[in-house]
Amino acid sequence: MAPPDKKFDRTQADLGNIVGLGHINLNISDQRLGTHYYITGLGLTRDPYLNTGVRNMWVNVGMSQFHLPTGEPNVMCATAGLVIPGREALLKRLAEVKKHLDGTRFSFRETNDGVETTCPWGNRITVHEPDPARFGRVQLGMAYVAFDVRPGTTERIARFYREIVAAPARTSQNGKGPQAEVEVGEHQYFYFRETDAPQREFDGHHVQIYLANFSAPHRKLVDLGLITEESDAYQYRFEDIIDLDTREVLFTVEHETRSQTHPMFGRPLVNRNPAATNRDYKPGHDDMSWALA
């Protein structure tokens, strides 16, 4: 029990209406190459229970996932940020798969902030070491998606998420320019970073989020004509983030939006310890916890 005079900032434990970033869905053209990159290289874990065939692969990242169906490859106008412990081991794994990914867009380089990688189809994924000050208790997880957006849009994007989705959102400077920060879970964020680079046309990829209040954003999105799919009782989709005054489309990315009553909310995910091998096996060390001890 805390001492009687101990004071707590209770706002630090608040969450907004988006309570979790469930997955990123990206089409890939070759499941073999995807296995080399996501499983062997990054050291992540294929979901052993669902979509175990050769046409789709679900990849666990702590409490989140990548969904990787076979199809025309998607390339996000964004960088996904992961937390994975053991930078030296990661660099070694990526170096080992390089020969298997020759002729693709795969690359990686170490920076002060982490390891910047590019998947075989051109998606940018940056891997960071666990850092409680930055990522909370996460040892293994999906920390953020940082989208590239047009100059002059971040204030309006933040307003959209605040007023339509009821997610905490603010603007800040990221060192390169303005950005909007949207809270999408405990120490999980969507960043929208302004850039002068040409915008890539939206190609159908999606991000999946869970909402606490599921119906209120739906009513507002219906009123704005933004719902693109009424999936089922637990899910709907929308794509466009708009200026609430002019209805100008500011950015497009599909949001697969689920309720906390969705059957898959809070589903336990298996995460392996990528350091475990048959040549150096240690009983009791097969799994990796997503959270720091």
Coordinates of C-alpha atoms in Angstrom, one line a residue:
M1 CA 0.0 0.0 0.0
A2 CA 1.2 3.5 -0.9
P3 CA 2.1 5.9 2.0
P4 CA -0.8 8.1 3.0
D5 CA 0.9 11.2 1.7
K6 CA 1.7 9.7 -1.7
K7 CA 0.1 11.6 -4.6
F8 CA -0.7 10.1 -8.0
D9 CA -1.4 11.7 -11.3
R10 CA -4.5 9.7 -12.2
T11 CA -4.6 11.1 -15.7
Q12 CA -1.5 9.1 -16.6
A13 CA -3.7 5.9 -16.6
D14 CA -6.4 7.4 -18.8
L15 CA -7.1 5.9 -22.2
G16 CA -9.2 7.5 -25.0
N17 CA -11.9 5.9 -27.0
I18 CA -9.5 3.9 -29.1
V19 CA -8.2 1.2 -26.7
G20 CA -5.9 -0.8 -28.9
L21 CA -4.2 -1.1 -32.3
G22 CA -5.1 -4.7 -33.3
H23 CA -3.4 -5.2 -36.6
I24 CA -2.0 -3.8 -39.8
N25 CA -3.2 -5.6 -43.0
L26 CA -0.9 -5.7 -46.0
N27 CA -1.1 -7.8 -49.1
I28 CA 2.1 -9.6 -50.1
S29 CA 2.9 -11.5 -53.2
D30 CA 5.0 -14.3 -51.8
Q31 CA 4.4 -16.0 -48.5
R32 CA 7.9 -17.5 -48.6
L33 CA 9.5 -14.1 -48.8
G34 CA 7.2 -12.9 -46.0
T35 CA 8.3 -15.7 -43.8
H36 CA 12.0 -14.9 -44.4
Y37 CA 11.4 -11.2 -43.4
Y38 CA 8.7 -11.2 -40.7
I39 CA 9.4 -14.5 -39.0
T40 CA 13.1 -15.3 -39.5
G41 CA 14.4 -11.7 -39.9
L42 CA 12.4 -9.7 -37.5
G43 CA 12.0 -12.7 -35.2
L44 CA 8.2 -12.5 -34.9
T45 CA 5.8 -15.4 -34.5
R46 CA 3.3 -16.9 -37.0
D47 CA -0.1 -17.3 -35.4
P48 CA -0.3 -21.1 -34.9
Y49 CA -4.1 -21.3 -34.7
L50 CA -5.6 -19.1 -37.4
N51 CA -4.9 -18.7 -41.1
T52 CA -2.3 -21.4 -41.2
G53 CA -2.5 -22.1 -44.9
V54 CA -0.3 -20.9 -47.7
R55 CA -2.5 -18.0 -48.8
N56 CA -2.5 -15.9 -45.7
M57 CA -0.3 -15.4 -42.6
W58 CA -1.0 -13.7 -39.4
V59 CA 2.1 -12.6 -37.5
N60 CA 2.1 -11.8 -33.8
V61 CA 3.8 -8.8 -32.4
G62 CA 3.1 -8.9 -28.7
M63 CA -0.6 -8.1 -28.4
S64 CA -0.9 -6.9 -32.0
Q65 CA -0.5 -8.5 -35.4
F66 CA 0.4 -8.1 -39.1
H67 CA -2.1 -9.7 -41.4
L68 CA -0.5 -10.7 -44.7
P69 CA -2.8 -12.2 -47.3
T70 CA -1.5 -13.1 -50.7
G71 CA -2.4 -10.5 -53.4
E72 CA -1.1 -7.4 -55.2
P73 CA 1.4 -6.0 -52.7
N74 CA 0.3 -3.0 -50.6
V75 CA 2.8 -0.3 -49.7
M76 CA 1.7 2.1 -46.9
C77 CA 2.5 5.8 -47.0
A78 CA 3.7 5.2 -43.5
T79 CA 6.3 3.7 -41.2
A80 CA 5.3 1.1 -38.6
G81 CA 7.2 1.2 -35.4
L82 CA 7.8 -2.0 -33.4
V83 CA 9.4 -2.7 -30.1
I84 CA 11.6 -5.8 -30.1
P85 CA 14.3 -6.5 -27.6
G86 CA 17.9 -7.4 -28.5
R87 CA 19.3 -5.1 -31.3
E88 CA 22.4 -7.1 -31.9
A89 CA 20.5 -10.3 -32.4
L90 CA 18.0 -8.5 -34.7
L91 CA 20.8 -7.2 -36.8
K92 CA 22.3 -10.7 -37.1
R93 CA 19.0 -12.2 -38.1
L94 CA 18.4 -9.5 -40.8
A95 CA 21.9 -10.1 -42.2
E96 CA 21.3 -13.8 -42.4
V97 CA 18.1 -13.4 -44.4
K98 CA 19.5 -10.9 -46.8
K99 CA 20.6 -13.6 -49.3
H100 CA 17.1 -15.0 -49.4
L101 CA 15.6 -11.6 -50.2
D102 CA 18.0 -10.6 -52.9
G103 CA 16.2 -8.9 -55.8
T104 CA 13.5 -7.5 -53.5
R105 CA 13.2 -4.0 -51.9
F106 CA 14.5 -5.4 -48.6
S107 CA 17.1 -3.3 -46.7
F108 CA 18.1 -2.4 -43.2
R109 CA 20.3 0.0 -41.4
E110 CA 21.1 0.8 -37.8
T111 CA 20.5 4.3 -36.5
N112 CA 20.7 6.0 -33.1
D113 CA 16.9 5.5 -32.7
G114 CA 16.7 1.9 -33.8
V115 CA 16.9 -0.4 -36.8
E116 CA 15.2 1.0 -40.0
T117 CA 14.1 -1.9 -42.2
T118 CA 12.2 -2.1 -45.5
C119 CA 10.2 -5.2 -46.3
P120 CA 10.6 -7.0 -49.6
W121 CA 7.7 -4.9 -51.0
G122 CA 8.8 -1.5 -49.8
N123 CA 7.0 -1.1 -46.5
R124 CA 9.0 0.8 -43.9
I125 CA 9.3 -0.8 -40.4
T126 CA 11.5 0.6 -37.7
V127 CA 12.4 -1.5 -34.7
H128 CA 13.2 0.1 -31.3
E129 CA 14.6 -1.4 -28.1
P130 CA 12.2 -1.5 -25.1
D131 CA 12.2 1.9 -23.4
P132 CA 9.8 2.4 -20.4
A133 CA 9.9 6.2 -20.7
R134 CA 8.8 6.0 -24.3
F135 CA 6.9 2.8 -24.8
G136 CA 5.8 2.0 -21.3
R137 CA 6.0 -1.6 -20.1
V138 CA 6.1 -3.0 -23.6
Q139 CA 8.9 -5.4 -24.4
L140 CA 7.4 -6.7 -27.6
G141 CA 4.7 -4.8 -29.5
M142 CA 3.4 -2.5 -32.2
A143 CA 4.1 1.0 -30.8
Y144 CA 3.0 3.3 -33.7
V145 CA 2.2 3.9 -37.3
A146 CA 3.6 7.2 -38.6
F147 CA 1.7 8.3 -41.8
D148 CA 3.1 10.8 -44.3
V149 CA 0.6 13.6 -44.9
R150 CA 0.4 16.8 -46.9
P151 CA 1.6 20.1 -45.4
G152 CA -1.1 22.0 -43.5
T153 CA -3.2 19.0 -42.6
T154 CA -2.1 17.9 -39.1
E155 CA -4.3 20.3 -37.0
R156 CA -7.4 19.2 -39.0
I157 CA -6.5 15.6 -38.7
A158 CA -6.1 15.8 -34.9
R159 CA -9.5 17.6 -34.7
F160 CA -11.2 14.8 -36.8
Y161 CA -10.0 12.1 -34.3
R162 CA -10.9 14.2 -31.3
E163 CA -14.4 15.1 -32.5
I164 CA -15.4 12.0 -34.5
V165 CA -13.6 9.1 -32.8
A166 CA -13.2 10.6 -29.4
A167 CA -9.5 9.8 -29.3
P168 CA -7.0 12.1 -27.5
A169 CA -5.1 13.9 -30.3
R170 CA -2.8 16.9 -30.4
T171 CA -0.3 18.5 -32.6
S172 CA 3.5 18.8 -32.0
Q173 CA 6.8 19.2 -33.7
N174 CA 8.8 16.0 -34.4
G175 CA 12.1 17.6 -35.4
K176 CA 11.3 17.6 -39.1
G177 CA 8.0 19.5 -39.0
P178 CA 4.5 19.4 -37.6
Q179 CA 2.8 16.2 -36.7
A180 CA -0.5 15.0 -35.2
E181 CA -0.4 12.5 -32.4
V182 CA -3.4 10.3 -31.9
E183 CA -3.6 7.8 -29.0
V184 CA -4.8 4.4 -30.2
G185 CA -4.0 2.3 -27.1
E186 CA -1.7 2.2 -24.1
H187 CA 1.5 3.7 -25.4
Q188 CA 0.3 3.1 -29.0
Y189 CA -0.1 6.0 -31.4
F190 CA -0.9 7.1 -34.9
Y191 CA 1.4 9.9 -36.0
F192 CA 0.6 12.0 -39.0
R193 CA 3.8 13.7 -40.1
E194 CA 3.8 16.5 -42.7
T195 CA 6.1 16.1 -45.6
D196 CA 6.6 17.7 -49.0
A197 CA 7.2 14.2 -50.6
P198 CA 4.6 13.2 -53.2
Q199 CA 1.7 11.3 -51.7
R200 CA 1.3 7.6 -52.8
E201 CA -2.2 6.7 -53.9
F202 CA -4.1 4.7 -51.4
D203 CA -4.0 1.0 -52.3
G204 CA -6.4 -0.7 -50.0
H205 CA -4.3 -1.6 -46.9
H206 CA -5.9 -1.2 -43.5
V207 CA -5.2 -0.6 -39.8
Q208 CA -7.5 -2.2 -37.2
I209 CA -8.6 -0.5 -34.0
Y210 CA -10.8 -1.3 -31.1
L211 CA -13.2 1.3 -29.6
A212 CA -14.7 1.5 -26.2
N213 CA -17.7 3.6 -27.3
F214 CA -18.5 1.9 -30.6
S215 CA -21.8 3.5 -31.6
A216 CA -21.1 7.2 -31.1
P217 CA -18.3 7.4 -33.7
H218 CA -20.5 5.3 -36.0
R219 CA -23.4 7.7 -35.9
K220 CA -21.1 10.6 -36.7
L221 CA -19.4 8.8 -39.5
V222 CA -22.8 7.8 -41.0
D223 CA -23.9 11.5 -40.8
L224 CA -20.7 12.4 -42.7
G225 CA -21.2 9.7 -45.3
L226 CA -17.9 8.1 -44.4
I227 CA -18.8 4.5 -43.6
T228 CA -17.5 2.3 -46.4
E229 CA -18.6 -1.1 -45.0
E230 CA -21.0 -2.4 -42.4
S231 CA -19.1 -5.6 -41.7
D232 CA -21.2 -7.2 -38.9
A233 CA -22.6 -6.5 -35.5
Y234 CA -19.0 -5.9 -34.1
Q235 CA -17.3 -4.1 -37.0
Y236 CA -17.5 -1.3 -39.5
R237 CA -15.0 0.4 -41.8
F238 CA -14.2 3.9 -42.9
E239 CA -11.3 5.3 -45.0
D240 CA -11.3 9.1 -45.4
I241 CA -10.1 11.5 -42.7
I242 CA -11.7 14.9 -43.6
D243 CA -11.7 18.6 -42.7
L244 CA -14.9 18.9 -40.6
D245 CA -15.6 22.3 -42.0
T246 CA -15.0 21.9 -45.7
R247 CA -15.2 18.1 -46.1
E248 CA -11.9 18.1 -47.9
V249 CA -10.2 14.7 -47.7
L250 CA -7.0 15.1 -45.7
F251 CA -5.7 11.5 -45.8
T252 CA -7.0 8.1 -46.7
V253 CA -6.3 4.9 -44.9
E254 CA -8.9 2.2 -44.2
H255 CA -9.8 1.8 -40.5
E256 CA -11.2 -1.6 -39.6
T257 CA -13.1 -0.5 -36.5
R258 CA -14.2 -3.1 -33.9
S259 CA -16.0 -3.0 -30.6
Q260 CA -14.6 -4.4 -27.4
T261 CA -17.3 -7.0 -27.6
H262 CA -15.8 -8.4 -30.8
P263 CA -15.0 -12.1 -30.2
M264 CA -11.3 -11.5 -31.0
F265 CA -10.8 -8.6 -28.6
G266 CA -8.1 -9.5 -26.0
R267 CA -7.4 -12.8 -27.7
P268 CA -4.1 -14.2 -26.2
L269 CA -1.3 -14.3 -28.8
V270 CA 1.7 -16.7 -28.8
N271 CA 5.1 -14.9 -29.0
R272 CA 8.2 -17.1 -29.3
N273 CA 11.7 -16.3 -28.1
P274 CA 13.6 -16.0 -31.3
A275 CA 16.9 -16.7 -29.5
A276 CA 15.7 -20.3 -28.8
T277 CA 17.2 -22.8 -31.3
N278 CA 17.6 -26.6 -31.4
R279 CA 21.4 -26.2 -31.1
D280 CA 21.3 -24.1 -28.0
Y281 CA 18.0 -25.1 -26.4
K282 CA 17.2 -24.1 -22.8
P283 CA 14.0 -25.6 -21.3
G284 CA 11.4 -23.1 -20.2
H285 CA 12.6 -20.3 -22.6
D286 CA 10.4 -21.0 -25.6
D287 CA 8.0 -18.0 -25.0
M288 CA 8.6 -14.3 -24.8
S289 CA 6.5 -12.1 -22.7
W290 CA 5.2 -8.9 -24.4
A291 CA 5.6 -7.0 -21.2
L292 CA 8.8 -6.1 -19.3
A293 CA 9.2 -7.8 -15.9

